[in-house]
Coordinates of C-alpha atoms in Angstrom, one line a residue:
M1 CA 141.7 108.8 107.7
G2 CA 138.8 110.4 105.8
N3 CA 137.2 111.8 108.9
Q4 CA 140.4 113.8 109.7
N5 CA 140.8 115.2 106.2
G6 CA 137.1 116.0 105.8
V7 CA 136.7 117.7 109.1
K8 CA 140.0 119.6 108.7
T9 CA 138.7 120.9 105.3
L10 CA 135.5 122.1 106.8
L11 CA 137.2 123.8 109.7
E12 CA 139.7 125.5 107.4
K13 CA 137.0 126.7 104.9
L14 CA 134.8 128.1 107.6
N15 CA 137.6 129.4 109.8
I16 CA 136.3 127.4 112.8
K17 CA 138.8 127.4 115.7
P18 CA 139.2 124.3 118.0
V19 CA 137.7 126.3 120.9
N20 CA 134.6 128.3 120.2
P21 CA 132.3 130.6 122.1
G22 CA 128.9 128.9 122.5
A23 CA 126.6 131.7 121.3
C24 CA 126.2 133.6 118.1
T25 CA 123.6 136.3 117.1
G26 CA 124.5 136.6 113.4
P27 CA 127.3 136.9 110.9
N28 CA 130.4 136.2 112.9
A29 CA 129.0 137.8 116.0
W30 CA 130.3 135.1 118.3
I31 CA 130.0 136.1 122.0
A32 CA 132.8 135.4 124.5
D33 CA 131.2 134.6 127.8
P34 CA 133.5 134.9 130.9
K35 CA 130.9 133.1 133.0
G36 CA 130.5 130.2 130.5
T37 CA 131.6 126.7 131.5
E38 CA 133.5 124.3 129.2
L39 CA 131.8 121.6 127.2
I40 CA 133.8 118.8 125.8
S41 CA 132.7 117.2 122.5
V42 CA 133.6 113.5 122.6
D43 CA 134.1 111.2 119.6
P44 CA 131.7 108.2 120.4
T45 CA 133.9 106.0 118.3
T46 CA 137.0 106.3 120.4
G47 CA 135.7 108.0 123.6
E48 CA 138.3 110.7 123.1
A49 CA 137.8 114.5 123.1
I50 CA 137.4 116.3 119.8
A51 CA 137.3 119.9 120.9
S52 CA 135.9 122.1 123.7
V53 CA 133.2 124.8 123.6
V54 CA 132.5 127.6 126.1
Q55 CA 128.8 127.3 127.0
A56 CA 126.5 130.3 127.2
S57 CA 125.4 131.6 130.6
P58 CA 121.9 133.0 131.2
E59 CA 123.3 136.5 130.7
T60 CA 124.5 135.6 127.3
Y61 CA 121.2 133.9 126.5
N62 CA 119.4 137.1 127.3
I63 CA 121.6 139.0 124.9
I64 CA 120.8 136.5 122.1
I65 CA 117.0 136.7 122.8
T66 CA 117.1 140.5 122.8
K67 CA 118.9 140.5 119.5
A68 CA 116.4 138.0 118.0
I69 CA 113.4 140.1 119.1
E70 CA 115.0 143.2 117.5
A71 CA 115.7 141.3 114.3
F72 CA 112.1 140.0 114.2
Q73 CA 110.7 143.6 114.0
A74 CA 112.2 144.0 110.5
W75 CA 112.3 140.4 109.4
R76 CA 108.5 139.9 109.6
M77 CA 107.9 142.8 107.2
L78 CA 110.2 141.4 104.5
P79 CA 108.2 139.7 101.7
A80 CA 108.1 136.0 102.2
P81 CA 109.6 135.3 98.7
Q82 CA 112.6 137.4 99.6
R83 CA 113.0 135.4 102.8
G84 CA 112.8 132.3 100.7
Q85 CA 115.6 133.5 98.4
M86 CA 118.0 133.6 101.5
V87 CA 116.9 130.1 102.4
R88 CA 117.6 129.0 98.9
D89 CA 121.1 130.4 99.1
L90 CA 121.5 128.6 102.4
G91 CA 120.6 125.3 100.7
N92 CA 123.3 126.0 98.0
A93 CA 125.9 126.7 100.7
L94 CA 125.0 123.4 102.3
R95 CA 125.5 121.7 98.9
E96 CA 129.0 123.2 98.8
F97 CA 129.9 121.8 102.2
K98 CA 127.9 118.6 102.1
E99 CA 130.7 116.1 102.3
P100 CA 132.8 117.7 105.2
L101 CA 129.7 118.6 107.2
G102 CA 128.3 115.1 106.8
E103 CA 131.6 113.7 107.9
L104 CA 131.6 116.0 110.9
V105 CA 128.1 114.7 111.8
S106 CA 129.5 111.1 111.6
L107 CA 132.5 112.0 113.7
E108 CA 130.6 113.7 116.5
M109 CA 127.4 111.6 116.6
G110 CA 128.6 108.2 115.4
K111 CA 126.2 107.5 112.5
I112 CA 127.8 106.0 109.4
R113 CA 129.2 108.3 106.7
A114 CA 126.3 107.6 104.3
E115 CA 123.8 108.6 106.9
G116 CA 125.9 111.7 107.8
L117 CA 125.8 112.8 104.2
G118 CA 122.1 111.9 104.0
E119 CA 121.4 114.2 107.0
V120 CA 123.0 117.2 105.2
Q121 CA 121.0 116.3 102.1
E122 CA 117.9 116.4 104.2
M123 CA 118.9 120.0 105.2
I124 CA 119.3 120.8 101.5
D125 CA 115.9 119.3 100.6
I126 CA 114.1 121.3 103.3
C127 CA 115.7 124.5 102.1
D128 CA 114.4 123.7 98.6
F129 CA 111.0 122.9 100.0
A130 CA 110.9 126.1 102.1
T131 CA 111.9 128.2 99.1
G132 CA 108.9 127.1 97.2
L133 CA 106.7 127.4 100.3
S134 CA 107.6 131.0 100.7
R135 CA 105.2 131.7 97.8
Q136 CA 102.5 129.5 99.1
L137 CA 101.5 130.7 102.6
Y138 CA 97.9 130.5 101.6
G139 CA 94.8 131.7 103.6
L140 CA 91.2 130.9 102.9
T141 CA 88.4 133.2 101.7
M142 CA 84.9 132.8 103.1
H143 CA 81.5 134.1 101.9
S144 CA 80.0 136.5 104.5
E145 CA 76.3 136.3 105.4
R146 CA 76.3 140.1 105.4
P147 CA 76.0 142.0 102.1
Q148 CA 79.0 143.8 100.9
H149 CA 81.3 142.2 103.4
R150 CA 84.4 140.2 102.6
M151 CA 85.8 137.5 104.9
Y152 CA 89.2 135.9 104.7
E153 CA 92.0 134.6 106.8
Q154 CA 95.7 135.4 106.7
W155 CA 98.7 134.1 108.6
H156 CA 101.3 136.1 110.5
P157 CA 104.6 135.1 112.0
L158 CA 104.7 134.3 115.7
G159 CA 108.0 135.9 116.8
V160 CA 111.1 134.2 118.1
T161 CA 111.0 130.4 117.7
G162 CA 113.0 128.3 120.2
I163 CA 114.5 125.2 118.8
I164 CA 115.9 122.4 121.1
S165 CA 117.3 119.6 119.0
A166 CA 118.6 116.1 119.9
F167 CA 121.9 114.3 119.4
N168 CA 120.7 111.7 116.9
F169 CA 119.9 114.2 114.1
P170 CA 122.2 117.0 115.2
V171 CA 121.6 119.3 112.2
A172 CA 118.6 118.0 110.1
V173 CA 115.9 118.6 112.7
W174 CA 117.2 122.2 113.3
S175 CA 116.8 122.8 109.5
W176 CA 113.3 121.4 109.5
N177 CA 112.3 124.0 112.0
A178 CA 114.6 126.9 111.1
A179 CA 114.0 126.9 107.3
I180 CA 110.2 126.8 107.7
A181 CA 110.1 129.3 110.7
C182 CA 112.4 131.6 108.7
I183 CA 110.2 131.9 105.5
C184 CA 107.2 132.3 107.8
G185 CA 108.8 135.5 109.1
N186 CA 110.1 134.3 112.5
T187 CA 113.6 134.6 113.9
T188 CA 115.1 131.5 115.7
V189 CA 117.2 130.6 118.7
W190 CA 118.8 127.1 118.5
K191 CA 120.0 125.1 121.5
P192 CA 121.6 121.9 120.1
S193 CA 122.3 118.8 122.1
P194 CA 125.3 119.0 124.5
D195 CA 126.5 115.8 122.8
T196 CA 126.9 117.5 119.4
P197 CA 127.9 121.1 119.7
L198 CA 130.5 121.1 116.9
T199 CA 128.1 120.3 114.1
A200 CA 125.9 123.2 115.4
I201 CA 128.8 125.6 115.3
A202 CA 129.8 124.5 111.8
T203 CA 126.3 124.9 110.6
Q204 CA 126.0 128.4 112.2
H205 CA 129.2 129.4 110.4
I206 CA 127.6 128.4 107.1
V207 CA 124.5 130.3 107.9
N208 CA 126.5 133.3 108.9
R209 CA 128.2 133.4 105.5
V210 CA 124.9 133.4 103.7
M211 CA 123.2 136.0 105.9
A212 CA 126.3 138.3 105.7
D213 CA 125.8 138.4 101.9
Y214 CA 122.3 140.0 102.6
G215 CA 123.4 142.2 105.5
V216 CA 121.0 140.3 107.7
D217 CA 121.7 139.8 111.4
G218 CA 119.9 138.1 114.3
V219 CA 117.6 135.8 112.3
F220 CA 119.4 132.5 112.9
N221 CA 120.9 132.4 116.4
L222 CA 122.8 129.7 118.3
V223 CA 123.1 129.2 122.0
I224 CA 125.1 126.2 123.3
G225 CA 124.5 125.4 126.9
A226 CA 123.4 122.9 129.5
N227 CA 119.9 121.5 129.4
E228 CA 119.2 122.5 133.0
V229 CA 120.4 126.1 132.3
I230 CA 119.8 127.2 128.7
G231 CA 117.1 124.6 128.1
E232 CA 115.2 125.9 131.1
C233 CA 115.7 129.5 130.0
I234 CA 114.1 128.7 126.6
I235 CA 111.1 126.8 127.8
N236 CA 110.2 129.3 130.5
D237 CA 110.8 132.4 128.5
H238 CA 107.5 134.2 127.7
R239 CA 109.3 136.1 124.9
L240 CA 109.3 132.8 122.9
P241 CA 105.8 132.1 121.7
L242 CA 106.8 128.7 120.2
V243 CA 109.3 126.1 121.4
S244 CA 110.1 123.2 119.2
F245 CA 111.5 120.3 121.2
T246 CA 112.9 117.0 120.0
G247 CA 113.9 114.4 122.6
S248 CA 112.6 111.9 125.1
T249 CA 108.9 111.7 126.2
Q250 CA 110.0 112.2 129.8
I251 CA 111.7 115.5 129.1
G252 CA 109.0 116.4 126.6
R253 CA 106.3 116.3 129.3
H254 CA 108.4 118.8 131.3
V255 CA 108.8 121.0 128.3
A256 CA 105.1 120.9 127.5
G257 CA 104.1 121.7 131.1
C258 CA 106.5 124.7 131.3
V259 CA 105.4 126.2 128.0
A260 CA 101.7 125.6 128.6
Q261 CA 102.0 127.2 132.1
R262 CA 102.9 130.5 130.3
L263 CA 100.3 129.8 127.6
G264 CA 102.9 129.4 124.9
K265 CA 102.9 126.9 122.1
S266 CA 105.1 123.8 122.0
L267 CA 105.9 121.6 119.0
L268 CA 106.9 118.2 120.4
E269 CA 108.7 115.4 118.5
L270 CA 109.3 112.7 121.2
G271 CA 109.9 109.0 121.2
G272 CA 108.7 106.1 119.1
N273 CA 108.2 102.4 119.7
N274 CA 107.7 101.5 116.1
A275 CA 106.4 98.2 114.8
M276 CA 106.4 96.5 111.4
I277 CA 103.7 93.9 110.6
I278 CA 104.8 91.1 108.2
T279 CA 101.9 89.2 106.7
E280 CA 101.9 85.7 105.4
D281 CA 101.8 87.0 101.8
A282 CA 104.6 89.6 102.2
N283 CA 107.6 89.9 99.9
L284 CA 110.2 88.8 102.4
D285 CA 113.1 90.1 100.3
L286 CA 111.8 93.6 100.7
A287 CA 110.8 93.1 104.3
V288 CA 114.2 91.9 105.4
R289 CA 116.0 94.9 103.8
A290 CA 113.5 97.3 105.4
I291 CA 113.7 95.6 108.8
V292 CA 117.5 95.7 109.0
F293 CA 117.8 99.3 107.8
G294 CA 115.1 100.3 110.3
A295 CA 116.5 98.5 113.2
V296 CA 120.3 98.9 112.7
G297 CA 120.5 102.3 111.0
T298 CA 121.9 105.0 113.2
A299 CA 122.6 102.1 115.7
G300 CA 118.9 102.1 116.6
Q301 CA 119.0 105.7 117.8
R302 CA 116.3 107.1 115.6
C303 CA 112.8 108.0 116.9
T304 CA 111.6 106.1 113.8
S305 CA 113.8 103.0 114.4
T306 CA 112.1 99.7 114.0
R307 CA 111.9 98.1 117.4
R308 CA 109.1 95.4 117.1
I309 CA 108.5 92.9 114.4
I310 CA 105.0 91.4 114.4
M311 CA 105.1 88.5 112.0
H312 CA 102.5 86.0 110.9
Q313 CA 103.1 82.6 112.5
A314 CA 103.1 80.9 109.0
I315 CA 106.3 82.8 107.9
A316 CA 107.9 83.3 111.3
D317 CA 110.6 80.6 111.1
E318 CA 111.6 81.7 107.5
L319 CA 111.7 85.4 108.4
T320 CA 113.7 84.7 111.6
G321 CA 116.2 82.7 109.6
R322 CA 116.6 85.4 107.0
L323 CA 117.1 88.1 109.7
L324 CA 119.7 85.9 111.5
H325 CA 121.6 85.6 108.2
A326 CA 121.4 89.3 107.5
Y327 CA 122.5 90.3 111.0
R328 CA 125.6 88.1 110.7
Q329 CA 126.7 90.2 107.7
I330 CA 126.5 93.6 109.6
V331 CA 129.8 95.2 110.0
V332 CA 130.1 97.2 113.2
G333 CA 132.9 99.7 113.5
D334 CA 134.3 103.1 112.6
P335 CA 131.4 105.0 111.0
L336 CA 133.6 106.7 108.5
Q337 CA 134.9 103.4 107.0
A338 CA 133.1 102.6 103.7
N339 CA 132.1 99.0 104.7
T340 CA 130.6 99.9 108.1
L341 CA 126.9 99.5 108.5
M342 CA 126.6 100.3 112.2
G343 CA 128.7 102.7 114.3
P344 CA 128.8 103.3 118.0
L345 CA 126.1 104.3 120.5
I346 CA 126.3 107.9 121.6
N347 CA 127.8 107.3 125.1
A348 CA 128.3 104.8 127.9
T349 CA 124.8 105.5 129.3
A350 CA 123.2 104.3 126.1
V351 CA 125.3 101.1 126.2
N352 CA 124.2 100.4 129.8
N353 CA 120.6 101.0 128.9
M354 CA 120.7 98.5 126.1
L355 CA 122.3 95.8 128.3
L356 CA 119.8 96.4 131.1
A357 CA 116.9 96.1 128.6
L358 CA 118.2 92.8 127.3
E359 CA 118.5 91.5 130.9
M360 CA 114.8 92.5 131.4
A361 CA 113.8 90.8 128.2
R362 CA 115.4 87.6 129.4
S363 CA 113.6 87.8 132.7
Q364 CA 110.3 88.3 130.9
G365 CA 110.7 85.2 128.8
G366 CA 112.7 86.5 125.9
E367 CA 115.4 84.6 124.0
I368 CA 118.3 86.5 122.5
L369 CA 118.9 84.9 119.1
F370 CA 121.7 87.2 118.1
G371 CA 124.0 89.9 119.4
G372 CA 123.4 92.2 122.4
E373 CA 127.0 92.2 123.5
A374 CA 129.4 95.1 124.2
L375 CA 132.5 95.3 122.0
P376 CA 135.1 97.0 124.1
E377 CA 137.9 95.9 121.7
K378 CA 136.3 98.2 119.1
G379 CA 135.7 101.1 121.4
P380 CA 133.8 102.1 124.6
H381 CA 130.4 102.5 122.9
F382 CA 130.2 99.7 120.5
V383 CA 127.7 96.9 120.7
T384 CA 126.3 94.1 118.4
P385 CA 122.7 94.6 117.3
A386 CA 120.3 92.3 119.0
L387 CA 117.6 90.0 117.8
V388 CA 115.3 88.9 120.6
K389 CA 112.4 86.4 120.3
M390 CA 109.6 87.4 122.7
P391 CA 106.6 85.1 123.7
S392 CA 104.4 88.2 124.0
Q393 CA 104.4 91.9 124.2
T394 CA 105.8 92.2 127.7
Q395 CA 106.6 95.3 129.7
I396 CA 110.1 95.8 128.2
V397 CA 108.8 95.5 124.7
R398 CA 106.3 98.3 125.5
Q399 CA 109.2 100.5 126.4
E400 CA 111.3 102.5 124.0
T401 CA 115.0 101.6 124.4
F402 CA 117.2 103.9 122.2
A403 CA 119.4 101.1 121.0
P404 CA 119.6 98.4 118.2
I405 CA 117.3 95.9 119.9
L406 CA 114.7 94.2 117.7
Y407 CA 111.9 92.2 119.3
L408 CA 110.3 89.4 117.3
M409 CA 106.7 88.3 118.0
T410 CA 104.1 86.3 116.1
Y411 CA 100.4 86.8 115.4
H412 CA 97.4 84.8 114.1
N413 CA 95.2 87.3 112.4
L414 CA 95.4 90.9 111.2
E415 CA 93.2 92.3 114.0
E416 CA 95.5 90.8 116.6
A417 CA 98.6 92.3 114.8
I418 CA 97.1 95.8 114.6
L419 CA 96.2 95.6 118.3
L420 CA 99.7 94.6 119.2
Q421 CA 101.1 97.4 117.1
N422 CA 98.9 100.0 118.7
E423 CA 99.2 98.6 122.3
V424 CA 102.1 100.9 123.2
S425 CA 102.2 104.4 124.5
H426 CA 104.0 105.9 121.5
G427 CA 102.5 106.5 118.1
L428 CA 105.1 107.7 115.7
S429 CA 105.8 105.4 112.8
S430 CA 104.4 102.1 111.6
A431 CA 104.6 99.8 108.6
I432 CA 103.1 96.7 107.1
F433 CA 104.4 94.4 104.4
T434 CA 101.7 92.7 102.4
S435 CA 100.7 91.8 98.8
N436 CA 97.0 92.1 99.7
L437 CA 95.3 95.4 98.8
L438 CA 92.5 94.8 101.3
T439 CA 95.0 94.2 104.1
S440 CA 96.9 97.4 103.3
E441 CA 93.7 99.4 103.2
Q442 CA 92.6 98.0 106.6
F443 CA 96.0 98.9 108.0
L444 CA 95.6 102.5 106.7
S445 CA 92.0 102.9 107.8
A446 CA 90.7 104.6 111.0
R447 CA 90.6 101.1 112.7
G448 CA 94.2 100.4 111.6
S449 CA 97.5 102.0 112.6
D450 CA 97.1 104.8 115.2
C451 CA 100.5 106.3 114.3
G452 CA 101.3 109.6 112.7
I453 CA 103.2 107.7 109.9
A454 CA 101.8 104.5 108.4
N455 CA 103.6 102.9 105.5
V456 CA 102.9 99.9 103.2
N457 CA 105.8 97.9 101.9
I458 CA 108.5 100.3 103.1
G459 CA 110.0 100.5 106.6
T460 CA 109.4 102.8 109.5
S461 CA 112.5 105.0 108.9
G462 CA 113.4 107.4 106.1
A463 CA 110.5 109.8 105.9
E464 CA 110.6 112.3 103.1
I465 CA 110.5 116.0 103.8
G466 CA 107.4 116.6 101.7
G467 CA 105.1 115.0 104.2
A468 CA 104.3 116.3 107.7
F469 CA 106.5 114.4 110.2
G470 CA 105.3 113.5 113.7
G471 CA 103.2 111.2 115.8
E472 CA 100.4 110.7 118.3
K473 CA 100.1 109.7 122.0
D474 CA 103.4 109.9 123.9
T475 CA 105.2 111.0 120.7
G476 CA 103.7 114.4 121.4
G477 CA 101.4 115.2 118.5
G478 CA 103.8 117.6 116.8
R479 CA 104.2 118.0 113.0
E480 CA 107.3 119.3 111.3
S481 CA 108.7 119.6 107.8
G482 CA 106.3 119.2 104.9
S483 CA 102.6 119.5 104.1
D484 CA 101.0 122.3 106.1
A485 CA 103.3 121.9 109.1
W486 CA 104.2 125.6 108.4
K487 CA 101.0 126.6 110.2
A488 CA 102.6 125.8 113.6
Y489 CA 105.0 128.7 113.1
M490 CA 102.3 131.2 112.4
R491 CA 99.3 132.8 113.9
R492 CA 95.9 132.7 112.1
Q493 CA 94.0 135.9 111.8
T494 CA 90.4 136.1 110.5
N495 CA 89.5 139.4 108.8
T496 CA 86.1 140.8 107.8
L497 CA 86.0 143.9 105.7
N498 CA 82.8 145.9 105.3
W499 CA 82.7 147.9 102.1
S500 CA 79.1 149.1 102.4
N501 CA 77.6 152.2 104.1
A502 CA 75.5 150.0 106.5
L503 CA 76.4 148.0 109.6
P504 CA 74.4 144.8 109.5
L505 CA 75.1 142.4 112.4
A506 CA 75.8 138.7 112.1
Q507 CA 73.0 136.2 112.9
G508 CA 70.4 138.8 111.9
I509 CA 70.7 140.6 115.3
Q510 CA 69.0 144.0 115.5
F511 CA 70.6 146.5 117.8
N512 CA 69.2 150.0 117.2
V513 CA 70.6 153.0 119.1

């Protein structure tokens, strides 16, 4: 099979052994931890073990952090364009290994091959973006009210950035943070999801090769470990001025509280209960394609997955019929097979959560129009994507279920539709399909979508790296990737320079001594 050949090629090229230590401080500096416990990586397609990893203990974590702090002392003084050159070479190395690394993502996480390759492409794109950004870390200049004074601001790196990533994007989200933090002059410590350690190890090997060419050590660091052990070390460590966390809102609240308690900074990318409004004048051909990709892609396990359709009552029957037809064409199966459109859920807990949510939907007046069944004959974590007609936005609809469940509701006027969209606790991504300019502008206005991402005639998933990614409310308020998201990884410093022989005070204050 393609997955076996692709992964074998990657492991051979990078000299990755079946069993790996779970911590690395730089080029091939893998740490053997006698106190570390074993972590088994499981193929969600078959439920079988792929390989095992020795997790890091708190003692090993401390070694990693100490090394990262030492590396920061020199790294922060290297000109940003030189740091950018290394990130550029990292992007080129990822180009070299795009296919086998993408297949490893699909094998370990379960997303289809096209999405696995797309995730590595996203890493490549952010490396390109960060390379250019390394020459654009701009500060402002301001006119001083005092004569012969110059005011300006500049940005300095924070220090060691902690990165805690989730299973659904096992490498891309790391790259968003690591590439930007790196060109800003920070060193990084990455704790990947316990569900996807092998993709992290493979990525670290690629990073190590690039950094070894420059003789750089301790800038990109990896620590694999349990959430309740290494995760707690990171969020409570005062030596980490910034922690970037991607995961559930529930855990995000805990992370935010711990980091705030020590007056650190947290960058939170949490859940999303994303809606798509379909107006009576929408292009339904476009809408159906966007809906299916948004709801079924990555088996509904994206924070930007489409979970709610709010459709005008005039086109509700037609759109529902089109969606039923599209859902019947979806091939569920091995994510590395070319014709598969939906792979497995990540584990048995995810399957159970989906089935429980559908039971609640039924109890709250919902009608399952399609799917929502476990497929044990395909494997332990396979399900059919579900279409559920809901009479209103009930309690279960207001909750985020990390699974391919799509709730269908109707509306009468645009104000009602926008209210329904915003009437959930999350505020990540949103979309409207309309052919009316006034409608689209109302959706994008201050009285429209309350989400961090608002799209017109495209879906809720598939954000480009050039824009800042993140959302409001229970999504956490963080911003990563493009635009000026780089500022989260730096500290602002305002400077005033007096080039006169006098000492005038601001606001005209006189203080003679």
